[in-house]
Short mmCIF file of C-alpha atoms in Angstrom, two decimals:
data_model
loop_
_atom_site.label_atom_id
_atom_site.label_comp_id
_atom_site.label_asym_id
_atom_site.label_seq_id
_atom_site.Cartn_x
_atom_site.Cartn_y
_atom_site.Cartn_z
CA MET A 1 94.90 170.20 159.12
CA THR A 2 98.16 169.66 161.57
CA THR A 3 98.96 172.49 163.52
CA ALA A 4 102.29 172.52 162.16
CA GLY A 5 100.58 173.25 158.40
CA THR A 6 97.66 175.49 159.86
CA ASP A 7 100.72 177.63 161.47
CA ALA A 8 102.70 177.77 158.39
CA TYR A 9 99.85 178.79 156.37
CA ARG A 10 98.31 181.32 158.52
CA GLU A 11 101.60 182.59 158.76
CA LEU A 12 102.11 183.09 155.33
CA GLU A 13 98.88 184.59 154.92
CA THR A 14 100.35 187.76 157.07
CA ILE A 15 103.37 187.97 154.97
CA PHE A 16 101.79 187.94 151.79
CA ALA A 17 99.49 190.47 153.25
CA GLN A 18 101.95 192.78 154.43
CA TYR A 19 103.53 192.70 150.64
CA TYR A 20 100.15 193.49 149.05
CA HIS A 21 99.90 196.26 151.26
CA LEU A 22 103.30 197.56 150.42
CA LYS A 23 102.48 197.07 146.73
CA ARG A 24 99.48 198.92 146.93
CA ILE A 25 101.46 201.68 148.38
CA ASP A 26 104.01 201.19 145.37
CA SER A 27 101.06 201.91 143.04
CA ILE A 28 99.84 205.13 144.53
CA LEU A 29 103.22 206.46 144.27
CA GLN A 30 103.10 205.69 140.65
CA TRP A 31 100.05 207.33 140.36
CA ASP A 32 100.73 210.37 141.89
CA THR A 33 104.42 210.25 140.13
CA SER A 34 102.54 210.79 136.35
CA VAL A 35 99.59 213.00 137.97
CA VAL A 36 100.15 215.43 140.24
CA MET A 37 104.04 214.99 141.62
CA PRO A 38 106.23 218.50 140.80
CA ALA A 39 108.36 217.94 137.97
CA GLY A 40 111.20 218.92 140.39
CA SER A 41 110.96 215.98 142.90
CA THR A 42 112.13 213.18 140.02
CA ASN A 43 114.84 212.49 141.98
CA ALA A 44 113.43 212.24 145.33
CA ARG A 45 110.77 209.92 144.21
CA ALA A 46 113.09 207.75 142.36
CA GLN A 47 115.02 207.37 145.49
CA GLN A 48 111.88 206.95 147.52
CA LEU A 49 110.25 204.00 144.96
CA ALA A 50 113.83 202.28 145.36
CA ALA A 51 113.25 202.35 149.02
CA LEU A 52 110.11 200.80 148.59
CA GLN A 53 111.29 198.06 146.26
CA ARG A 54 113.68 196.95 148.87
CA CYS A 55 111.05 197.08 151.27
CA LEU A 56 109.05 194.53 149.12
CA GLN A 57 111.70 192.17 148.52
CA ALA A 58 112.62 191.85 151.71
CA VAL A 59 108.93 191.02 152.96
CA LEU A 60 109.17 187.99 150.81
CA ALA A 61 113.16 187.35 151.14
CA ASP A 62 112.30 186.24 154.86
CA GLU A 63 114.35 183.75 155.42
CA ARG A 64 111.22 181.65 156.87
CA VAL A 65 109.09 181.64 153.75
CA PRO A 66 110.73 178.33 151.96
CA ALA A 67 110.35 176.30 155.03
CA LEU A 68 106.66 177.72 155.64
CA LEU A 69 105.93 177.03 152.00
CA ASP A 70 107.21 173.55 152.39
CA ASP A 71 105.54 173.00 155.44
CA ALA A 72 102.01 174.44 154.19
CA THR A 73 102.51 172.57 150.51
CA ALA A 74 102.71 169.12 152.95
CA ALA A 75 99.68 170.08 154.47
CA LEU A 76 97.96 170.72 151.07
CA HIS A 77 94.98 168.42 151.60
CA ARG A 78 93.84 169.64 154.92
CA LEU A 79 93.52 173.24 153.00
CA SER A 80 90.45 174.41 151.02
CA PRO A 81 90.58 174.54 147.61
CA TRP A 82 91.05 178.41 147.75
CA GLU A 83 93.92 178.17 150.32
CA GLN A 84 95.85 175.67 148.29
CA ALA A 85 95.31 177.58 145.26
CA ASN A 86 96.73 180.48 147.24
CA VAL A 87 99.90 178.52 148.19
CA ARG A 88 100.71 177.78 144.22
CA GLU A 89 100.40 181.04 143.47
CA MET A 90 102.70 182.23 146.79
CA ARG A 91 105.28 179.98 145.56
CA THR A 92 105.08 181.54 142.09
CA LEU A 93 105.54 184.96 143.55
CA TYR A 94 108.41 183.90 145.82
CA ASN A 95 110.12 182.16 143.40
CA ARG A 96 110.12 185.39 140.82
CA THR A 97 110.86 187.70 143.42
CA VAL A 98 113.74 186.45 145.08
CA ALA A 99 115.20 185.35 141.60
CA LEU A 100 116.30 189.15 141.47
CA PRO A 101 119.10 190.85 143.60
CA GLU A 102 117.35 193.41 145.70
CA THR A 103 120.09 195.98 144.50
CA LEU A 104 118.75 195.20 140.86
CA ARG A 105 115.35 195.41 141.61
CA SER A 106 115.66 198.87 143.00
CA ALA A 107 118.10 199.89 140.68
CA LEU A 108 115.78 199.26 137.82
CA SER A 109 112.90 201.21 139.82
CA GLU A 110 115.20 204.66 140.15
CA ALA A 111 116.49 204.45 136.64
CA SER A 112 112.60 203.99 135.58
CA VAL A 113 111.39 206.88 137.58
CA ARG A 114 114.15 209.02 135.78
CA CYS A 115 114.04 207.68 132.14
CA GLU A 116 110.24 208.51 132.56
CA ALA A 117 110.91 211.88 133.44
CA ALA A 118 113.27 212.10 130.44
CA TRP A 119 110.81 210.50 128.07
CA ARG A 120 107.96 213.26 128.78
CA GLU A 121 110.58 215.90 128.45
CA ALA A 122 111.54 214.09 125.02
CA ARG A 123 108.49 214.15 123.37
CA LYS A 124 107.27 217.39 124.51
CA GLY A 125 111.03 218.65 123.04
CA GLN A 126 111.26 216.04 119.67
CA ASP A 127 114.71 215.26 121.18
CA PHE A 128 115.40 211.60 121.28
CA LYS A 129 119.12 212.17 122.03
CA THR A 130 118.45 213.49 125.60
CA PHE A 131 116.36 210.52 126.31
CA ALA A 132 118.68 207.73 124.69
CA PRO A 133 121.01 207.67 128.04
CA HIS A 134 118.10 207.50 130.12
CA PHE A 135 116.63 204.72 128.20
CA SER A 136 119.75 202.80 127.66
CA SER A 137 120.45 203.05 131.38
CA VAL A 138 116.92 201.06 131.97
CA LEU A 139 117.76 198.72 129.00
CA ALA A 140 120.58 197.37 130.59
CA LEU A 141 119.18 196.70 133.86
CA VAL A 142 115.66 195.11 131.84
CA ARG A 143 118.93 192.74 130.41
CA GLU A 144 120.58 192.35 133.39
CA LYS A 145 117.31 190.99 134.76
CA ALA A 146 116.19 188.96 132.01
CA ASP A 147 119.50 187.35 132.47
CA TYR A 148 118.48 186.32 136.29
CA LEU A 149 115.12 185.46 135.32
CA ALA A 150 115.98 182.82 132.52
CA GLY A 151 118.74 181.22 134.94
CA THR A 152 116.09 180.18 137.68
CA SER A 153 113.43 179.51 135.16
CA GLY A 154 115.59 177.70 132.44
CA CYS A 155 114.24 179.67 129.63
CA GLU A 156 115.21 182.04 127.40
CA PRO A 157 115.40 185.68 128.48
CA TYR A 158 112.60 187.60 126.72
CA GLU A 159 110.26 184.42 127.37
CA ALA A 160 111.38 185.19 131.53
CA LEU A 161 110.11 188.61 131.17
CA LEU A 162 106.88 187.48 129.19
CA ARG A 163 106.44 185.39 132.10
CA GLU A 164 106.51 188.79 134.53
CA TYR A 165 103.10 189.73 133.19
CA ASP A 166 101.24 185.95 132.15
CA SER A 167 103.15 183.56 134.32
CA GLU A 168 102.43 180.68 132.06
CA ARG A 169 103.53 182.79 128.84
CA THR A 170 105.73 181.05 126.08
CA LEU A 171 107.98 182.50 123.58
CA ALA A 172 106.33 179.72 121.02
CA GLN A 173 102.87 180.95 121.93
CA CYS A 174 103.85 184.77 121.09
CA GLN A 175 105.57 183.79 118.00
CA THR A 176 102.55 181.32 116.94
CA LEU A 177 100.38 184.23 117.67
CA PHE A 178 102.25 187.06 115.56
CA ASP A 179 103.00 184.52 112.89
CA THR A 180 98.95 184.17 112.42
CA LEU A 181 98.33 187.64 112.59
CA GLN A 182 100.84 188.66 110.18
CA ASP A 183 99.33 186.49 107.32
CA ALA A 184 95.85 187.09 108.16
CA LEU A 185 94.98 190.69 108.93
CA PRO A 186 96.60 192.16 106.01
CA PRO A 187 93.77 190.70 103.53
CA LEU A 188 91.23 191.61 106.27
CA LEU A 189 92.43 195.36 106.13
CA ARG A 190 92.37 195.92 103.01
CA ARG A 191 89.04 194.49 102.74
CA ALA A 192 87.69 196.81 105.36
CA GLN A 193 89.54 199.88 104.17
CA LYS A 194 87.86 199.24 100.76
CA ARG A 195 84.35 198.51 102.21
CA SER A 196 85.02 201.97 104.62
CA GLN A 197 86.19 203.74 101.10
CA LYS A 198 82.59 202.51 100.02
CA THR A 199 80.67 204.49 102.10
CA VAL A 200 81.10 208.29 102.99
CA SER A 201 84.06 210.79 102.60
CA ALA A 202 85.88 210.68 106.07
CA PRO A 203 84.14 213.48 108.43
CA PRO A 204 86.78 215.74 110.81
CA ALA A 205 87.03 214.35 114.06
CA PRO A 206 84.28 215.25 116.72
CA ALA A 207 85.71 218.09 118.47
CA LEU A 208 84.46 219.05 122.02
CA SER A 209 86.30 221.43 124.53
CA LEU A 210 88.22 219.93 127.43
CA ALA A 211 85.53 220.43 129.84
CA ARG A 212 82.72 218.96 128.32
CA GLN A 213 85.07 215.65 127.85
CA LYS A 214 85.91 215.47 131.23
CA LYS A 215 82.23 215.87 132.29
CA LEU A 216 81.36 213.22 129.24
CA CYS A 217 83.79 210.62 130.82
CA ARG A 218 82.67 211.13 134.23
CA ILE A 219 79.03 210.41 132.84
CA VAL A 220 79.92 207.08 130.77
CA LEU A 221 82.26 205.82 133.55
CA GLN A 222 79.18 206.09 136.06
CA ASP A 223 76.77 204.76 133.67
CA LEU A 224 79.50 201.88 133.44
CA GLY A 225 79.76 201.33 136.99
CA PHE A 226 82.59 203.16 138.18
CA ASP A 227 82.69 203.80 141.92
CA PHE A 228 83.89 207.25 142.27
CA GLU A 229 83.60 207.10 145.90
CA THR A 230 86.17 204.16 145.90
CA GLY A 231 88.24 205.58 142.64
CA ARG A 232 89.17 208.57 140.45
CA LEU A 233 89.58 210.04 137.19
CA ASP A 234 92.36 212.14 136.27
CA GLN A 235 94.29 213.41 133.01
CA SER A 236 97.68 212.03 132.27
CA LEU A 237 99.96 212.16 129.36
CA HIS A 238 99.46 208.35 128.45
CA PRO A 239 96.16 206.33 130.19
CA PHE A 240 96.73 204.06 132.67
CA THR A 241 95.21 202.34 136.01
CA GLU A 242 96.89 202.19 139.33
CA GLY A 243 95.38 201.63 142.98
CA GLY A 244 93.74 198.02 143.72
CA PHE A 245 91.17 197.20 146.26
CA GLU A 246 88.94 200.13 147.43
CA ASP A 247 91.21 202.64 145.80
CA ILE A 248 91.35 202.53 142.39
CA ARG A 249 92.64 205.57 139.86
CA ILE A 250 92.30 205.57 136.54
CA THR A 251 93.29 208.41 133.81
CA THR A 252 92.85 209.11 130.25
CA ALA A 253 94.48 211.63 127.59
CA TYR A 254 92.35 214.35 126.34
CA ASP A 255 92.35 215.95 122.59
CA ARG A 256 90.54 218.97 122.10
CA ARG A 257 90.28 218.36 118.39
CA ASP A 258 88.48 214.70 118.72
CA ALA A 259 86.58 213.65 121.88
CA CYS A 260 87.31 209.75 120.72
CA LYS A 261 90.35 209.68 122.22
CA GLY A 262 90.26 210.87 125.37
CA LEU A 263 86.50 208.67 125.84
CA LEU A 264 87.94 205.28 124.44
CA GLY A 265 91.05 205.62 126.87
CA ALA A 266 88.52 206.28 129.79
CA ILE A 267 86.53 203.16 128.74
CA HIS A 268 89.86 200.88 128.08
CA GLU A 269 90.76 202.04 131.56
CA PHE A 270 87.33 201.50 132.95
CA GLY A 271 87.70 198.18 131.60
CA HIS A 272 90.62 197.15 134.11
CA ALA A 273 89.09 198.95 136.84
CA ALA A 274 85.82 196.65 136.38
CA TYR A 275 88.71 193.71 136.84
CA ASP A 276 90.22 194.77 139.84
CA ALA A 277 87.30 196.15 141.52
CA GLY A 278 85.32 192.82 141.16
CA LEU A 279 88.38 190.68 142.55
CA PRO A 280 87.21 188.37 145.37
CA ALA A 281 87.17 190.83 148.16
CA LYS A 282 88.11 188.38 150.84
CA TRP A 283 91.45 187.64 149.27
CA HIS A 284 92.50 190.96 148.03
CA SER A 285 95.52 190.64 150.01
CA GLN A 286 96.39 187.18 148.80
CA PRO A 287 98.12 185.67 145.50
CA VAL A 288 95.07 183.98 144.99
CA GLY A 289 92.90 187.03 144.55
CA ARG A 290 94.77 189.07 142.24
CA ASP A 291 94.29 189.25 138.44
CA ARG A 292 94.75 186.15 136.14
CA GLY A 293 97.53 187.47 133.98
CA MET A 294 97.85 190.85 132.06
CA SER A 295 96.46 189.24 128.63
CA LEU A 296 93.07 188.85 130.40
CA HIS A 297 93.75 192.31 132.09
CA GLU A 298 94.04 193.93 128.70
CA GLY A 299 91.39 191.65 127.49
CA MET A 300 89.01 192.85 129.67
CA ALA A 301 90.03 196.54 129.05
CA LEU A 302 89.61 196.27 125.18
CA LEU A 303 86.27 193.95 125.37
CA TYR A 304 85.05 197.36 126.86
CA GLU A 305 87.16 200.07 124.25
CA MET A 306 86.82 197.96 121.31
CA ALA A 307 84.08 195.53 121.43
CA MET A 308 81.48 197.38 123.45
CA ALA A 309 81.89 201.07 122.82
CA ARG A 310 82.79 200.53 118.97
CA THR A 311 78.97 199.28 118.15
CA PRO A 312 75.94 201.32 116.49
CA HIS A 313 74.19 200.22 120.15
CA PHE A 314 76.96 202.50 122.11
CA ILE A 315 76.42 205.33 119.80
CA ASP A 316 72.85 205.36 120.26
CA TYR A 317 73.93 205.54 124.18
CA LEU A 318 76.14 208.30 123.07
CA GLU A 319 73.13 210.57 121.13
CA LYS A 320 71.12 210.21 124.49
CA LEU A 321 73.83 211.48 126.77
CA PHE A 322 74.37 214.10 124.43
CA SER A 323 71.15 215.35 124.18
CA SER A 324 70.52 215.21 127.80
CA GLN A 325 73.15 217.65 128.49
CA GLY A 326 72.04 219.90 125.56
CA TRP A 327 75.25 219.23 123.52
CA PRO A 328 75.21 218.85 119.59
CA PHE A 329 76.00 215.73 118.61
CA ASP A 330 76.79 214.34 114.72
CA ARG A 331 76.11 210.86 114.71
CA MET A 332 78.46 210.84 111.62
CA GLN A 333 81.33 212.02 112.55
CA TYR A 334 81.19 209.56 116.04
CA SER A 335 79.87 206.52 113.70
CA HIS A 336 83.10 206.87 111.38
CA HIS A 337 85.50 207.31 114.16
CA LEU A 338 84.29 204.80 116.08
CA LEU A 339 83.18 201.78 113.64
CA HIS A 340 85.26 202.66 110.76
CA VAL A 341 88.94 200.64 110.06
CA GLU A 342 91.29 203.78 109.38
CA PRO A 343 94.84 203.02 110.87
CA GLY A 344 96.66 205.49 112.28
CA CYS A 345 100.36 206.06 113.43
CA ILE A 346 99.37 205.89 117.44
CA ARG A 347 98.64 202.50 119.06
CA ILE A 348 95.70 203.92 122.16
CA ASP A 349 93.79 205.26 118.91
CA ALA A 350 94.23 202.40 116.69
CA ASP A 351 90.53 200.69 115.23
CA GLU A 352 90.14 197.28 116.27
CA LEU A 353 91.52 195.80 113.21
CA SER A 354 94.56 197.53 112.46
CA TYR A 355 95.67 197.69 116.77
CA PRO A 356 97.09 194.16 116.55
CA ALA A 357 100.00 195.49 113.82
CA HIS A 358 101.03 198.30 116.34
CA ILE A 359 101.77 195.39 118.61
CA LEU A 360 103.58 193.24 116.50
CA LEU A 361 105.90 196.54 115.94
CA ARG A 362 106.48 196.66 119.79
CA TYR A 363 107.12 192.65 119.63
CA ARG A 364 110.01 192.73 116.99
CA MET A 365 111.32 195.76 118.19
CA GLU A 366 111.69 194.91 122.06
CA ARG A 367 113.02 191.36 121.15
CA ALA A 368 115.85 193.12 119.08
CA LEU A 369 116.58 195.75 121.50
CA LEU A 370 116.66 192.98 124.36
CA ASP A 371 119.28 190.42 122.24
CA GLY A 372 121.38 193.61 121.25
CA SER A 373 120.76 193.13 117.23
CA LEU A 374 119.10 197.00 117.70
CA ALA A 375 120.63 199.61 119.02
CA VAL A 376 119.35 202.48 121.09
CA ALA A 377 120.36 205.29 118.69
CA ASP A 378 118.83 203.41 115.97
CA ILE A 379 115.42 203.01 117.40
CA THR A 380 113.43 205.98 115.58
CA ASP A 381 114.71 204.82 112.16
CA CYS A 382 113.73 201.39 113.14
CA TRP A 383 110.18 202.13 114.20
CA ASN A 384 109.47 204.06 111.30
CA GLY A 385 110.46 201.33 109.15
CA HIS A 386 108.30 199.00 110.76
CA MET A 387 105.39 201.21 110.51
CA GLN A 388 105.93 201.63 106.91
CA ASP A 389 105.86 197.85 106.42
CA LEU A 390 103.08 197.08 108.16
CA LEU A 391 100.37 199.92 108.43
CA GLY A 392 101.72 202.35 105.39
CA LEU A 393 102.27 205.39 107.65
CA GLN A 394 105.22 207.32 108.58
CA PRO A 395 105.13 209.42 112.18
CA LYS A 396 105.43 212.94 112.00
CA THR A 397 106.61 213.31 115.34
CA LEU A 398 108.27 211.26 117.83
CA ALA A 399 105.21 211.37 119.65
CA GLN A 400 103.43 209.81 116.92
CA GLY A 401 106.26 207.31 116.57
CA CYS A 402 108.82 205.51 119.30
CA LEU A 403 108.15 207.71 122.16
CA GLN A 404 104.20 207.42 122.25
CA ASP A 405 104.07 204.75 124.89
CA ILE A 406 105.61 204.66 128.63
CA HIS A 407 106.05 201.00 128.55
CA TRP A 408 109.77 200.74 127.48
CA PRO A 409 111.15 203.70 129.59
CA MET A 410 109.37 202.28 132.62
CA GLY A 411 110.97 198.98 131.59
CA PHE A 412 108.27 197.06 131.00
CA PHE A 413 109.75 194.96 128.31
CA GLY A 414 107.44 191.69 127.49
CA TYR A 415 104.08 193.27 128.06
CA PHE A 416 103.37 194.10 124.61
CA PRO A 417 102.38 190.79 123.67
CA SER A 418 99.65 190.82 126.54
CA TYR A 419 97.49 193.60 124.21
CA ALA A 420 97.63 190.94 121.26
CA PHE A 421 96.64 188.29 123.27
CA GLY A 422 93.62 190.27 125.47
CA ALA A 423 92.58 191.45 121.86
CA VAL A 424 92.14 187.92 121.13
CA TYR A 425 90.38 187.29 124.72
CA ALA A 426 88.33 190.05 124.13
CA ALA A 427 86.82 189.26 121.17
CA ASN A 428 86.18 185.86 122.28
CA LEU A 429 84.78 186.90 125.69
CA TYR A 430 82.55 188.85 123.38
CA VAL A 431 81.03 186.14 121.06
CA ASN A 432 80.55 184.31 124.44
CA LEU A 433 78.34 187.46 125.46
CA GLU A 434 76.45 187.82 122.01
CA GLU A 435 75.63 183.87 122.52
CA GLU A 436 74.42 184.53 125.55
CA GLY A 437 72.24 187.02 124.51
CA VAL A 438 73.93 189.86 127.13
CA VAL A 439 75.16 192.20 124.14
CA GLY A 440 74.60 192.33 120.39
CA ALA A 441 71.30 191.94 118.21
CA ALA A 442 69.51 190.12 121.05
CA ARG A 443 69.59 193.37 122.88
CA PRO A 444 67.92 195.77 120.20
CA THR A 445 68.35 199.05 122.87
CA ALA A 446 71.13 200.48 124.41
CA PRO A 447 73.72 198.28 125.71
CA ASP A 448 72.92 196.70 129.42
CA PHE A 449 76.08 197.86 131.43
CA ALA A 450 74.57 196.18 134.47
CA ALA A 451 74.24 193.09 132.76
CA LEU A 452 77.61 193.21 131.31
CA ASN A 453 79.46 193.74 134.20
CA ALA A 454 77.77 190.95 135.95
CA TRP A 455 78.30 188.15 133.26
CA LEU A 456 82.28 189.24 133.64
CA ARG A 457 82.03 189.36 137.14
CA ARG A 458 80.60 185.83 137.51
CA HIS A 459 82.64 184.42 134.83
CA VAL A 460 86.06 186.10 134.94
CA ALA A 461 86.93 188.25 137.93
CA ASP A 462 85.05 186.35 140.55
CA HIS A 463 87.40 183.74 140.24
CA GLY A 464 90.78 185.88 140.85
CA ALA A 465 93.77 183.82 140.72
CA TYR A 466 91.96 180.29 141.73
CA TYR A 467 92.28 178.91 137.94
CA SER A 468 95.42 178.57 136.45
CA GLU A 469 96.06 180.48 133.12
CA GLU A 470 95.44 177.57 130.90
CA ALA A 471 92.39 176.18 132.91
CA LEU A 472 90.64 179.50 132.63
CA GLN A 473 91.33 180.13 129.15
CA GLU A 474 89.80 176.68 128.47
CA ARG A 475 86.86 177.36 130.38
CA LEU A 476 86.10 180.59 128.35
CA GLY A 477 87.75 179.47 124.89
CA LEU A 478 89.57 182.69 125.15
CA ASN A 479 92.53 181.41 122.84
CA ASN A 480 90.66 180.61 119.96
CA VAL A 481 91.64 182.66 117.28
CA PRO A 482 90.12 181.75 114.14
CA ARG A 483 87.04 182.68 115.86
CA TYR A 484 88.60 186.04 116.88
CA LEU A 485 89.51 186.35 112.96
CA ARG A 486 86.16 185.45 111.92
CA TYR A 487 84.90 187.95 114.79
CA LEU A 488 86.96 190.76 112.59
CA GLU A 489 85.84 189.88 109.21
CA THR A 490 81.91 189.63 110.59
CA ARG A 491 82.37 193.18 112.41
CA TYR A 492 84.58 195.33 109.83
CA CYS A 493 84.46 193.21 105.97
#
């Protein structure tokens, strides 16, 4: 490598390491905001996070970065394969970051913190009107952001937002997937519901005290492989994962009337944590060491929550766990609520077959909100109409309806399709695991969590962002939608 190329690349590593250290500080502050921050601290926190966004922008907006990237690119042939991939990812991150004015980025950060606080109060008080002005402010800034990103990338505004979460995602890919799901899922859903009705009448949800639920989730996470020396499990209004290298924070939301909700939430977030913990440690402060997009991230989470935890083998494991604690265990209750198809209003509580319908609803609505064809004042009625159309249900409360998710208050438009692609990826990963004998009939005993984790680490997490999204999808067959639909049919119909 030439001296100039060496110096440029090493200097870039230093700059991007600084960026990722600040990014993780931002992530921990986001966790604190949702878990332990006093309610009266919202304005101060909003200003803190906005200031941090300005710092993040300033790191990559350094006037030296474009020339350093050019010098490093000119010396690519002298860099190692991982360093070459790192330069590619550096340029992608740089282009995306500097496309937005610093003032817009910090304004959106500040507005989203206030909107999240308003969202929490609106859910409690069944009061959409007090939430609407805060959300309107966020939406206006998101539209401005989308226009900026679209202008620099030469695509439609919504597609520009999609690429915030999966850098190679296109609107055409989204539309193709949702068109396919819209046609294929309703008949599968009808067959699955008919099959469920032929078994037994629905038992009540398995109730469990809050103290026991917390202990249950902690034991399950330990058995799955979560490292509590470098991670935490807490309670929040909406499950999420924050943090990163050697400091991963996950949360779940408990319901005393239904132990499955908190448990599945914790397992879903473990999937995120396992992916983050398995990323290549050597590259933890570099773009190439990050995940390969949010569709794969959600795929990992849904693999654990939907494919692994909703199996008779996992229920066997739960039965032994409850017995070891001296707790009563009603196998029929847990089997029904984990294995049967029963559409409901809440996305995070949905079964695997009806889950994509929840994402289709949000995809339709956020596109309409972005292009202005749906007004903020009409969100509730629009939501309820789509829910009736897709699943034949009507939410009884705002928390069951349009205020159930935190994503839009946080300004995360374009994120929801990641769940739909993630569901496809999760199913294809699970079929791969079955074919290699890691899970399924080849293992007639309780799930071998260590073998499952090792396979996923070797085939997914170890690679970080070394491969392009398309290359990794091809290596693992992640985009095989017909195989995904066969998986659903075999499992539920």
